[in-house]
Amino acid sequence: MKAQQKQILVNSLLAYGAFGLVQVAYRIVAGWTRSLRIRRMLKDTPAGHGNEGPMEWLKSMRANFHRIHDWRVDICKGLTVAKNTGFRWSTEGHSVYVNDPNCIRHFLKDEFQKYSKPDATDPFWRYLIQFLGKGIFAAPHGVGSPDGGQSWSRMRKTSAQIFNRKNFNTLMQEVFVSKAEALQKWLESFPENEPVDIQLGFFNFTMDSIMKIFFGEEVDTQAGQQNKYGQAFDVAHGALFLHARAVIPFNMFAGLLLPWPFNGMVKTLHDYLSPQYRTFRRAVRVLDEEADRLVKKCRDDPRLLQRRDLLALFLQTEKENNYSTTFLKEMVLNLVIAGRDTTACALSWIFLELARNPEVQDRLRAEIKEKLPPGAALDMQSLAHNKLPYLHGVLYEALRLWPPVPMDPKKAYADDIFPDGTKIPKGVTVVFAPYILGRDPARYPEPLTFRPERWIPFSAPSPYDFPVFQAGPRICLGLDMAIFEAKVATVQLIRHLRFALAPGQDLSYGHKATMNVRNGTKDELLVCVKCASL
Ligand code: HEM
């Protein structure tokens, strides 16, 4: 190399080094300034118990990881708002837990435009959007979204219309009943007193139901049939969480300390070196191929106009609405993630409580036998809360103690002030946690006791006090569907079978976005099943 070329190379490296140093210094100073501003605005907000700074907070969180939701209950005890302060050099980790219904209403409804989903800079969201794309669940709204929330609003309107259509609802009813019968048969195929993982049964029940209702695809996983879409979905979901949890600290430091373009490149390289991430990407590819196949099959179906599944209902109006294949695939995938695991978790907790409270189980069976004699139809009317109040109480009591979405964070995209005077700085994460609210002794005396009678006579709780399905304009779209599905499965199983917890289990909860039952290190709930008449 000539001396002149060498000199150019050295100068370029020096220039890049200086550019890199300026960048890193800028990030630290800008992060520090933003963090300082957040700290100042939050100075009068009480810190969660035992969490006076980010390091105590991290230490305490690590020590309590196995009981993470109960740790949050402890840090918020007696506080209507509680802050966790984050790092001095970034806005990361600054959060405010909100346990006051007026303030929850404020950020979920009254000032809805200021609070939305995290953006791609959020360490966890970076991966979730690789899974969910731009579908309804992930789409942002409000002042922080590039399109002001138009895309979300369009998806919300279109899917709400379909959810309200009569033909969609009759299909839903037929499918839940037939899949609940298949679940009952599967449970009956095990010998008495042999432990069976009922949670697996519920995950298969909700997936098989959704495949039929959303895609018109008949699958019977309980009978050993393979469900490629369902398997890929489970693999992607599981691997995504394991990977995100493991790499968040690395990504935070790489993002802060490495200059462009190495900050992005190193994160991507680090992702691809992880077997979990490669598993995740492979599963996402399978999901994509399967969704392509299902959309194409539906488009080519000569009976498309007679079909009642969600995909067909979208495709019947494809020309007027100009839907792209990607839009349809993301729409359905988002509905699967919203509706499948949540309902399977709810059912698992209902049956855990029924199995460990035999007197509740007996009373529920008596109500069902009295009000729904053999052959009586299972529909929205016959399962309404005024017809089967105890069933409704069992469901609400399980949702209170074990909300499938135990906590839900929103990002503040503008400064704000809560009705109680709490200052909310732009950039902070605001969290509502149904798990904390549901265990508040001021709301529910003896909160740890499973008592369905609390909900009889039923008076619907304010969604801001009981935000199990969220509240405000983005309240769960499948609320009625989920309640109906859980009731159909519960009635079908309790009518025919008796459940007891298998001995020797170490039962607690898992750590994904939806809270499932865990037995030691396994995701399972083992029950022993007997015929109900024995
Ligand atoms: C017990 C079962 C369920 C629970 C506890 C539940 C809970 C929730 C919660 C907390 C949210 C808000 C998530 C967020 O924005 O951060 C949500 C949103 C949503 N849920 Fe559910 N859900 C359940 C079942 C279902 C079912 C069966 C469906 C049907 C597909 C469904 C569809 C949706 C949709 C589409 C959204 C997004 C709404 C929007 O952003 O506009 N959910 N759900």
Coordinates of C-alpha atoms and ligand atoms in Angstrom, one line a residue:
M1 CA 0.0 0.0 0.0
K2 CA 1.3 3.4 -0.9
A3 CA 2.1 5.8 1.9
Q4 CA -0.6 8.2 0.7
Q5 CA -3.3 5.5 0.8
K6 CA -2.1 4.4 4.2
Q7 CA -2.5 8.0 5.4
I8 CA -6.0 8.2 4.0
L9 CA -6.9 5.0 5.8
V10 CA -5.4 6.2 9.1
N11 CA -7.2 9.5 8.8
S12 CA -10.5 7.8 8.0
L13 CA -10.2 5.6 11.0
L14 CA -9.3 8.5 13.2
A15 CA -12.3 10.5 11.8
Y16 CA -14.6 7.5 12.4
G17 CA -13.2 7.1 16.0
A18 CA -13.9 10.7 16.7
F19 CA -17.3 10.5 15.2
G20 CA -18.0 7.3 17.3
L21 CA -16.9 9.0 20.5
V22 CA -19.1 12.1 19.8
Q23 CA -22.0 9.8 19.1
V24 CA -21.6 7.8 22.3
A25 CA -21.0 10.9 24.4
Y26 CA -24.1 12.5 22.8
R27 CA -26.2 9.4 23.7
I28 CA -25.0 9.4 27.3
V29 CA -25.5 13.2 27.7
A30 CA -28.9 13.1 26.0
G31 CA -30.0 10.0 28.0
W32 CA -28.7 11.6 31.2
T33 CA -30.6 14.8 30.5
R34 CA -33.9 13.0 29.7
S35 CA -33.5 10.7 32.7
L36 CA -32.8 13.7 35.0
R37 CA -35.9 15.4 33.7
I38 CA -38.0 12.2 34.4
R39 CA -36.5 11.9 37.9
R40 CA -37.3 15.6 38.7
M41 CA -40.9 15.2 37.5
L42 CA -41.3 12.0 39.5
K43 CA -39.6 13.3 42.7
D44 CA -42.9 13.6 44.7
T45 CA -44.2 10.2 43.5
P46 CA -43.6 7.5 46.2
A47 CA -41.0 4.8 45.3
G48 CA -42.3 1.2 45.5
H49 CA -41.4 -0.4 48.8
G50 CA -37.7 -1.4 48.9
N51 CA -37.0 0.1 45.5
E52 CA -35.2 3.3 46.1
G53 CA -32.9 3.1 43.1
P54 CA -32.4 1.1 39.9
M55 CA -29.7 -1.2 41.4
E56 CA -31.9 -2.1 44.5
W57 CA -34.7 -2.6 42.1
L58 CA -32.8 -4.9 39.8
K59 CA -31.4 -6.9 42.7
S60 CA -34.8 -7.2 44.3
M61 CA -36.3 -8.2 41.0
R62 CA -33.7 -10.9 40.4
A63 CA -34.2 -12.3 43.9
N64 CA -38.0 -12.4 43.4
F65 CA -38.1 -13.6 39.8
H66 CA -39.9 -16.9 40.8
R67 CA -42.7 -14.8 42.4
I68 CA -42.5 -11.8 40.1
H69 CA -46.2 -10.8 40.3
D70 CA -46.3 -11.1 44.1
W71 CA -43.2 -9.1 44.3
R72 CA -45.1 -6.3 42.4
V73 CA -48.0 -6.7 44.9
D74 CA -45.4 -6.2 47.7
I75 CA -43.8 -3.1 46.2
C76 CA -47.2 -1.5 45.6
K77 CA -48.7 -2.3 49.0
G78 CA -50.8 0.6 50.2
L79 CA -49.7 2.8 47.3
T80 CA -52.1 4.1 44.6
V81 CA -49.1 5.0 42.5
A82 CA -45.6 3.7 42.9
K83 CA -42.5 4.5 40.9
N84 CA -39.5 2.5 39.9
T85 CA -36.7 4.8 38.8
G86 CA -34.5 3.6 36.0
F87 CA -30.9 4.3 34.9
R88 CA -29.3 7.7 35.0
W89 CA -28.0 7.4 31.5
S90 CA -31.3 6.5 29.7
T91 CA -35.0 6.6 29.9
E92 CA -35.1 2.8 30.2
G93 CA -36.6 1.3 33.3
H94 CA -38.5 4.4 34.6
S95 CA -42.0 3.1 35.3
V96 CA -45.0 4.1 37.4
Y97 CA -47.4 1.4 38.7
V98 CA -50.9 2.7 38.8
N99 CA -53.4 1.2 41.2
D100 CA -56.0 3.9 41.3
P101 CA -59.1 3.4 38.9
N102 CA -59.4 7.1 38.2
C103 CA -55.8 7.3 37.1
I104 CA -56.2 4.1 35.1
R105 CA -59.3 5.6 33.4
H106 CA -57.3 8.7 32.7
F107 CA -54.5 7.0 30.7
L108 CA -56.6 4.2 29.1
K109 CA -59.5 6.5 28.0
D110 CA -59.5 10.2 28.8
E111 CA -55.9 10.9 27.6
F112 CA -55.8 7.8 25.4
Q113 CA -53.9 9.7 22.7
K114 CA -50.9 10.3 25.0
Y115 CA -50.3 6.6 26.0
S116 CA -49.7 3.8 23.6
K117 CA -47.7 0.7 22.8
P118 CA -43.9 0.9 23.2
D119 CA -41.9 1.7 20.0
A120 CA -39.1 -0.2 18.3
T121 CA -36.6 1.3 20.7
D122 CA -38.1 -0.7 23.5
P123 CA -35.8 -3.7 24.1
F124 CA -38.6 -6.2 24.2
W125 CA -40.9 -4.7 21.6
R126 CA -38.0 -5.0 19.1
Y127 CA -38.7 -8.7 19.1
L128 CA -42.4 -8.7 19.5
I129 CA -42.9 -6.7 16.3
Q130 CA -40.8 -9.2 14.4
F131 CA -43.5 -11.7 15.4
L132 CA -46.7 -9.6 15.1
G133 CA -45.8 -7.3 12.3
K134 CA -48.2 -4.4 12.0
G135 CA -51.4 -6.2 13.2
I136 CA -54.0 -4.8 15.5
F137 CA -52.4 -6.0 18.7
A138 CA -49.0 -4.3 17.9
A139 CA -50.3 -1.3 16.0
P140 CA -49.7 2.0 17.8
H141 CA -52.2 4.8 18.2
G142 CA -52.1 8.4 19.4
V143 CA -49.5 11.1 19.3
G144 CA -46.6 8.6 19.3
S145 CA -47.7 6.8 16.2
P146 CA -46.5 7.8 12.7
D147 CA -50.0 7.6 11.2
G148 CA -51.8 9.0 14.2
G149 CA -53.4 5.6 14.9
Q150 CA -55.3 5.3 11.5
S151 CA -54.1 1.8 10.8
W152 CA -55.1 0.6 14.2
S153 CA -58.4 2.3 14.0
R154 CA -59.2 0.7 10.6
M155 CA -58.3 -2.8 11.8
R156 CA -60.3 -2.3 15.0
K157 CA -63.4 -1.2 13.0
T158 CA -63.2 -4.0 10.4
S159 CA -62.6 -6.8 12.9
A160 CA -65.3 -5.4 15.3
Q161 CA -67.8 -5.6 12.5
I162 CA -67.0 -9.2 11.8
F163 CA -67.1 -10.1 15.5
N164 CA -70.6 -8.7 15.7
R165 CA -71.9 -10.6 12.7
K166 CA -74.5 -13.2 13.4
N167 CA -73.1 -15.9 11.0
F168 CA -69.7 -15.5 12.7
N169 CA -71.2 -15.9 16.1
T170 CA -73.2 -19.0 15.2
L171 CA -70.1 -20.6 13.8
M172 CA -68.2 -19.7 17.0
Q173 CA -71.0 -21.3 19.1
E174 CA -70.9 -24.6 17.1
V175 CA -67.1 -24.8 17.1
F176 CA -66.7 -24.3 20.9
V177 CA -69.3 -26.9 21.7
S178 CA -67.8 -29.5 19.3
K179 CA -64.2 -28.8 20.4
A180 CA -65.2 -29.0 24.1
E181 CA -66.8 -32.4 23.4
A182 CA -63.5 -33.5 21.8
L183 CA -61.6 -32.3 24.9
Q184 CA -63.9 -34.2 27.2
K185 CA -63.3 -37.4 25.2
W186 CA -59.6 -36.9 25.3
L187 CA -59.7 -36.5 29.1
E188 CA -61.9 -39.6 29.4
S189 CA -59.3 -41.6 27.4
F190 CA -57.0 -41.6 30.4
P191 CA -57.3 -44.2 33.2
E192 CA -58.7 -43.0 36.5
N193 CA -56.1 -41.6 38.9
E194 CA -53.5 -41.2 36.1
P195 CA -52.2 -37.6 36.1
V196 CA -53.1 -35.8 32.9
D197 CA -51.9 -32.4 31.8
I198 CA -55.2 -30.5 31.5
Q199 CA -53.4 -27.3 30.6
L200 CA -52.1 -28.9 27.4
G201 CA -55.7 -30.0 26.7
F202 CA -56.9 -26.3 27.0
F203 CA -54.1 -25.0 24.8
N204 CA -55.1 -27.6 22.1
F205 CA -58.8 -26.8 22.6
T206 CA -58.3 -23.0 22.1
M207 CA -55.9 -23.6 19.1
D208 CA -58.2 -26.1 17.4
S209 CA -61.2 -23.8 17.9
I210 CA -59.4 -20.8 16.6
M211 CA -58.1 -22.7 13.5
K212 CA -61.7 -23.4 12.6
I213 CA -63.2 -20.0 13.5
F214 CA -60.5 -17.9 12.0
F215 CA -59.2 -20.0 9.1
G216 CA -62.1 -22.5 8.5
E217 CA -59.4 -25.3 9.0
E218 CA -60.5 -28.5 10.8
V219 CA -57.8 -29.8 13.1
D220 CA -58.1 -32.3 15.9
T221 CA -54.9 -32.0 17.9
Q222 CA -56.5 -34.0 20.8
A223 CA -56.8 -37.0 18.5
G224 CA -53.1 -36.7 17.6
Q225 CA -53.5 -34.7 14.3
Q226 CA -50.7 -32.4 13.5
N227 CA -51.3 -28.6 13.4
K228 CA -48.4 -27.0 11.7
Y229 CA -49.6 -23.4 12.3
G230 CA -50.3 -24.1 15.9
Q231 CA -46.9 -25.8 16.5
A232 CA -45.0 -23.0 14.8
F233 CA -47.0 -20.4 16.8
D234 CA -46.0 -22.1 20.1
V235 CA -42.4 -22.5 19.1
A236 CA -42.1 -18.8 18.0
H237 CA -43.8 -17.5 21.1
G238 CA -41.7 -19.6 23.5
A239 CA -38.4 -18.9 21.8
L240 CA -39.1 -15.2 21.5
F241 CA -39.5 -14.8 25.3
L242 CA -36.5 -16.9 26.2
H243 CA -34.3 -15.0 23.7
A244 CA -35.6 -11.5 24.5
R245 CA -35.1 -12.1 28.3
A246 CA -31.5 -13.3 27.7
V247 CA -30.3 -10.5 25.4
I248 CA -32.0 -7.3 26.7
P249 CA -28.9 -6.3 28.9
F250 CA -26.5 -6.9 26.0
N251 CA -28.7 -4.9 23.6
M252 CA -29.0 -2.0 26.0
F253 CA -25.2 -1.7 26.4
A254 CA -24.4 -2.3 22.7
G255 CA -27.0 0.3 21.8
L256 CA -25.5 2.8 24.1
L257 CA -21.7 2.2 23.7
L258 CA -21.2 1.2 20.1
P259 CA -21.2 3.8 17.3
W260 CA -23.4 3.5 14.2
P261 CA -23.6 1.2 12.2
F262 CA -22.0 -1.3 14.6
N263 CA -24.6 -0.8 17.3
G264 CA -27.3 -2.3 15.0
M265 CA -25.0 -4.8 13.3
V266 CA -23.7 -6.2 16.6
K267 CA -27.2 -6.7 18.0
T268 CA -28.3 -8.5 14.8
L269 CA -25.2 -10.7 14.8
H270 CA -25.7 -11.5 18.4
D271 CA -29.3 -12.4 17.7
Y272 CA -28.3 -14.8 14.9
L273 CA -25.6 -16.4 17.1
S274 CA -28.4 -17.4 19.5
P275 CA -30.0 -20.8 18.8
Q276 CA -33.2 -19.5 20.5
Y277 CA -33.4 -16.6 18.0
R278 CA -32.7 -18.9 15.0
T279 CA -35.5 -21.2 16.3
F280 CA -37.8 -18.1 16.6
R281 CA -37.0 -17.0 13.0
R282 CA -37.5 -20.5 11.6
A283 CA -40.9 -20.7 13.3
V284 CA -41.9 -17.3 12.1
R285 CA -41.1 -18.4 8.5
V286 CA -43.2 -21.6 8.9
L287 CA -46.1 -19.4 10.3
D288 CA -45.7 -17.1 7.3
E289 CA -45.8 -20.0 4.8
E290 CA -48.7 -21.7 6.5
A291 CA -50.6 -18.4 6.5
D292 CA -49.9 -17.9 2.8
R293 CA -51.3 -21.4 2.2
L294 CA -54.4 -20.7 4.2
V295 CA -55.1 -17.4 2.5
K296 CA -54.6 -18.9 -0.9
K297 CA -56.8 -21.9 -0.1
C298 CA -59.5 -19.6 1.1
R299 CA -59.3 -17.3 -2.0
D300 CA -59.5 -20.3 -4.3
D301 CA -62.4 -21.9 -2.4
P302 CA -65.4 -22.1 -4.7
R303 CA -67.6 -22.0 -1.5
L304 CA -66.0 -18.8 -0.3
L305 CA -69.2 -16.8 -0.2
Q306 CA -70.9 -19.5 2.0
R307 CA -68.0 -19.6 4.5
R308 CA -68.4 -18.0 7.9
D309 CA -64.8 -18.1 9.2
L310 CA -63.0 -14.8 9.9
L311 CA -60.6 -15.1 7.0
A312 CA -63.4 -15.8 4.5
L313 CA -65.4 -12.9 5.9
F314 CA -62.4 -10.6 5.2
L315 CA -61.9 -12.1 1.8
Q316 CA -65.6 -11.7 0.8
T317 CA -65.1 -7.9 0.9
E318 CA -61.5 -8.0 -0.3
K319 CA -62.1 -6.0 -3.5
E320 CA -63.9 -3.1 -1.8
N321 CA -61.4 -2.9 0.9
N322 CA -58.2 -3.5 -1.0
Y323 CA -56.7 -5.9 1.6
S324 CA -53.2 -7.1 0.9
T325 CA -52.1 -10.7 1.7
T326 CA -49.7 -9.3 4.3
F327 CA -52.5 -7.4 6.0
L328 CA -54.7 -10.5 6.1
K329 CA -51.9 -12.7 7.5
E330 CA -50.9 -10.2 10.2
M331 CA -54.5 -9.5 11.1
V332 CA -55.3 -13.2 11.7
L333 CA -52.0 -13.9 13.5
N334 CA -52.6 -11.0 15.9
L335 CA -56.1 -12.3 16.6
V336 CA -54.6 -15.7 17.3
I337 CA -52.0 -14.3 19.8
A338 CA -54.7 -12.2 21.4
G339 CA -57.3 -14.9 21.8
R340 CA -55.6 -18.3 22.1
D341 CA -53.2 -18.3 25.0
T342 CA -55.3 -15.9 27.1
T343 CA -58.3 -18.1 27.1
A344 CA -56.3 -21.3 27.6
C345 CA -54.6 -19.7 30.6
A346 CA -58.0 -18.6 32.1
L347 CA -59.3 -22.2 31.7
S348 CA -56.2 -23.6 33.3
W349 CA -56.6 -21.4 36.4
I350 CA -60.4 -22.1 36.6
F351 CA -59.7 -25.8 36.7
L352 CA -56.8 -25.5 39.2
E353 CA -59.2 -23.7 41.6
L354 CA -62.0 -26.2 41.0
A355 CA -59.6 -29.1 41.5
R356 CA -58.3 -27.7 44.8
N357 CA -61.7 -26.5 46.1
P358 CA -64.0 -29.6 45.8
E359 CA -66.9 -27.9 47.5
V360 CA -66.9 -25.2 44.8
Q361 CA -66.7 -27.9 42.1
D362 CA -69.7 -29.7 43.6
R363 CA -71.7 -26.6 43.9
L364 CA -71.0 -25.6 40.3
R365 CA -71.9 -29.1 39.1
A366 CA -75.2 -28.9 41.0
E367 CA -76.0 -25.5 39.4
I368 CA -75.2 -26.9 35.9
K369 CA -77.3 -30.1 36.5
E370 CA -80.3 -28.1 37.7
K371 CA -80.2 -25.3 35.1
L372 CA -78.9 -27.2 32.1
P373 CA -80.4 -30.7 31.9
P374 CA -78.7 -33.2 29.4
G375 CA -79.4 -32.1 25.9
A376 CA -79.9 -28.4 26.8
A377 CA -78.2 -26.1 24.3
L378 CA -75.0 -24.2 25.2
D379 CA -75.4 -20.8 23.8
M380 CA -74.9 -17.1 24.9
Q381 CA -78.4 -17.0 26.4
S382 CA -78.3 -20.2 28.3
L383 CA -74.9 -19.4 29.8
A384 CA -75.7 -15.8 30.7
H385 CA -74.7 -14.6 34.2
N386 CA -78.4 -14.4 35.4
K387 CA -79.0 -18.0 34.3
L388 CA -75.9 -19.6 35.8
P389 CA -74.7 -17.1 38.5
Y390 CA -72.3 -19.5 40.2
L391 CA -70.6 -20.4 36.9
H392 CA -70.2 -16.7 36.3
G393 CA -68.8 -16.2 39.8
V394 CA -66.3 -19.0 39.3
L395 CA -65.0 -17.4 36.1
Y396 CA -64.7 -13.9 37.6
E397 CA -63.1 -15.2 40.7
A398 CA -60.4 -17.0 38.6
L399 CA -59.9 -13.9 36.5
R400 CA -59.5 -11.8 39.6
L401 CA -56.9 -14.0 41.2
W402 CA -55.2 -15.2 38.0
P403 CA -55.7 -12.6 35.3
P404 CA -54.2 -14.0 32.0
V405 CA -52.6 -10.7 31.3
P406 CA -51.3 -9.9 34.8
M407 CA -49.7 -6.5 34.0
D408 CA -49.8 -4.2 31.0
P409 CA -47.4 -1.4 30.2
K410 CA -48.0 1.7 28.1
K411 CA -45.5 4.3 27.1
A412 CA -46.3 8.0 27.8
Y413 CA -45.6 9.9 24.5
A414 CA -46.2 13.4 26.1
D415 CA -46.0 15.0 29.5
D416 CA -49.2 14.7 31.5
I417 CA -50.7 15.0 35.0
F418 CA -53.0 12.3 36.5
P419 CA -56.2 13.3 38.3
D420 CA -54.5 12.7 41.7
G421 CA -51.8 15.2 40.7
T422 CA -49.0 12.7 39.8
K423 CA -46.8 14.2 37.2
I424 CA -46.2 11.9 34.3
P425 CA -43.1 12.8 32.2
K426 CA -42.8 11.9 28.5
G427 CA -40.9 8.6 28.0
V428 CA -42.0 6.9 31.2
T429 CA -43.7 3.6 31.2
V430 CA -47.1 3.5 32.9
V431 CA -48.3 0.1 34.1
F432 CA -51.7 -1.2 35.2
A433 CA -51.6 -4.6 36.8
P434 CA -54.9 -6.6 37.2
Y435 CA -52.9 -9.0 39.4
I436 CA -52.2 -6.3 42.0
L437 CA -55.7 -4.8 41.9
G438 CA -57.4 -8.2 42.2
R439 CA -55.4 -9.0 45.4
D440 CA -56.1 -5.7 47.2
P441 CA -57.8 -6.5 50.5
A442 CA -59.6 -3.1 50.5
R443 CA -61.4 -4.2 47.3
Y444 CA -61.7 -7.9 48.1
P445 CA -61.7 -9.0 51.8
E446 CA -59.6 -12.1 52.3
P447 CA -58.3 -11.7 48.8
L448 CA -56.5 -15.0 48.6
T449 CA -59.6 -17.0 49.2
F450 CA -61.4 -18.4 46.1
R451 CA -65.0 -17.4 46.7
P452 CA -67.3 -17.2 43.7
E453 CA -70.1 -15.9 45.9
R454 CA -68.4 -12.5 45.9
W455 CA -69.8 -12.0 42.4
I456 CA -73.4 -13.0 43.2
P457 CA -75.6 -11.1 42.5
F458 CA -73.5 -10.0 39.6
S459 CA -72.9 -6.3 39.1
A460 CA -70.3 -5.8 36.3
P461 CA -67.2 -4.2 37.8
S462 CA -65.9 -0.9 36.4
P463 CA -63.3 -2.0 33.7
Y464 CA -60.9 0.6 35.3
D465 CA -61.2 -1.2 38.7
F466 CA -61.0 -4.7 37.1
P467 CA -59.0 -4.1 33.9
V468 CA -58.5 -7.8 33.2
F469 CA -59.6 -7.2 29.6
Q470 CA -58.0 -3.7 29.6
A471 CA -60.5 -0.8 29.2
G472 CA -61.2 2.3 27.0
P473 CA -61.0 2.4 23.2
R474 CA -58.6 -0.6 23.1
I475 CA -60.5 -2.8 25.4
C476 CA -60.2 -6.5 24.4
L477 CA -62.2 -7.1 21.3
G478 CA -62.8 -10.8 22.2
L479 CA -64.2 -10.3 25.7
D480 CA -67.6 -11.8 25.0
M481 CA -66.0 -14.6 22.9
A482 CA -63.5 -15.4 25.6
I483 CA -66.2 -15.5 28.4
F484 CA -68.4 -17.7 26.2
E485 CA -65.6 -20.1 25.2
A486 CA -64.4 -20.5 28.8
K487 CA -68.0 -21.2 30.0
V488 CA -68.7 -23.7 27.3
A489 CA -65.6 -25.7 28.1
T490 CA -66.2 -25.5 31.9
V491 CA -69.8 -26.6 31.6
Q492 CA -69.0 -29.5 29.2
L493 CA -66.2 -30.9 31.4
I494 CA -67.9 -30.3 34.8
R495 CA -71.1 -31.9 33.6
H496 CA -69.3 -35.2 32.8
L497 CA -66.1 -35.3 34.8
R498 CA -64.8 -34.8 38.3
F499 CA -61.3 -33.3 38.9
A500 CA -58.7 -33.6 41.6
L501 CA -55.2 -32.2 41.7
A502 CA -52.6 -34.8 41.1
P503 CA -50.4 -35.0 44.3
G504 CA -46.8 -33.8 44.5
Q505 CA -46.9 -30.7 42.3
D506 CA -45.1 -27.5 42.9
L507 CA -47.6 -25.1 41.4
S508 CA -47.0 -21.4 40.5
Y509 CA -47.1 -19.2 37.4
G510 CA -45.0 -18.8 34.3
H511 CA -43.3 -15.6 33.1
K512 CA -44.6 -14.9 29.6
A513 CA -46.8 -12.0 28.7
T514 CA -49.8 -14.3 29.4
M515 CA -49.7 -16.1 32.8
N516 CA -50.0 -19.8 32.6
V517 CA -49.8 -22.5 35.3
R518 CA -46.3 -23.9 36.1
N519 CA -45.4 -27.1 37.9
G520 CA -41.8 -26.7 39.1
T521 CA -39.9 -26.2 35.8
K522 CA -42.6 -27.5 33.5
D523 CA -45.6 -25.7 32.0
E524 CA -48.3 -28.1 33.1
L525 CA -51.2 -28.7 35.4
L526 CA -51.7 -32.3 36.4
V527 CA -55.2 -33.5 37.4
C528 CA -56.8 -36.9 38.0
V529 CA -60.1 -37.3 36.2
K530 CA -63.1 -39.4 37.2
C531 CA -66.6 -39.7 35.7
A532 CA -68.9 -37.1 37.4
S533 CA -71.4 -39.7 38.5
L534 CA -68.9 -41.6 40.6
Ligands
HEM1 C1 -59.6 -14.6 29.0 C2 -59.3 -14.2 27.8 C3 -58.8 -12.9 27.4 C4 -58.2 -11.9 28.1 C5 -57.9 -11.9 29.6 C6 -57.8 -10.8 27.2 C7 -57.2 -9.7 27.6 C8 -56.9 -8.7 26.8 C9 -56.1 -7.5 27.1 C10 -55.6 -7.2 28.5 C11 -55.9 -6.8 26.0 C12 -55.1 -5.5 25.9 C13 -53.7 -5.8 25.4 C14 -52.9 -4.5 25.2 O1 -53.3 -3.7 24.3 O2 -51.9 -4.3 25.8 C15 -56.6 -7.4 24.9 C16 -56.6 -7.0 23.7 C17 -57.2 -7.7 22.6 N1 -57.9 -8.8 22.7 FE1 -58.2 -9.9 24.3 N2 -58.2 -11.2 26.0 C18 -58.8 -12.4 26.0 C19 -59.3 -13.1 25.0 C20 -59.4 -12.7 23.7 C21 -60.0 -13.4 22.6 C22 -60.7 -14.7 22.7 C23 -59.9 -12.6 21.5 C24 -60.4 -12.9 20.1 C25 -59.7 -13.0 19.1 C26 -59.2 -11.4 21.9 C27 -58.9 -10.3 21.1 C28 -58.3 -9.2 21.4 C29 -57.8 -8.2 20.5 C30 -58.0 -8.1 19.0 C31 -57.2 -7.2 21.3 C32 -56.5 -5.9 20.7 C33 -57.5 -4.8 20.8 C34 -56.9 -3.5 20.3 O3 -55.8 -3.2 20.5 O4 -57.7 -2.7 19.7 N3 -59.0 -11.4 23.2 N4 -57.1 -8.6 25.4

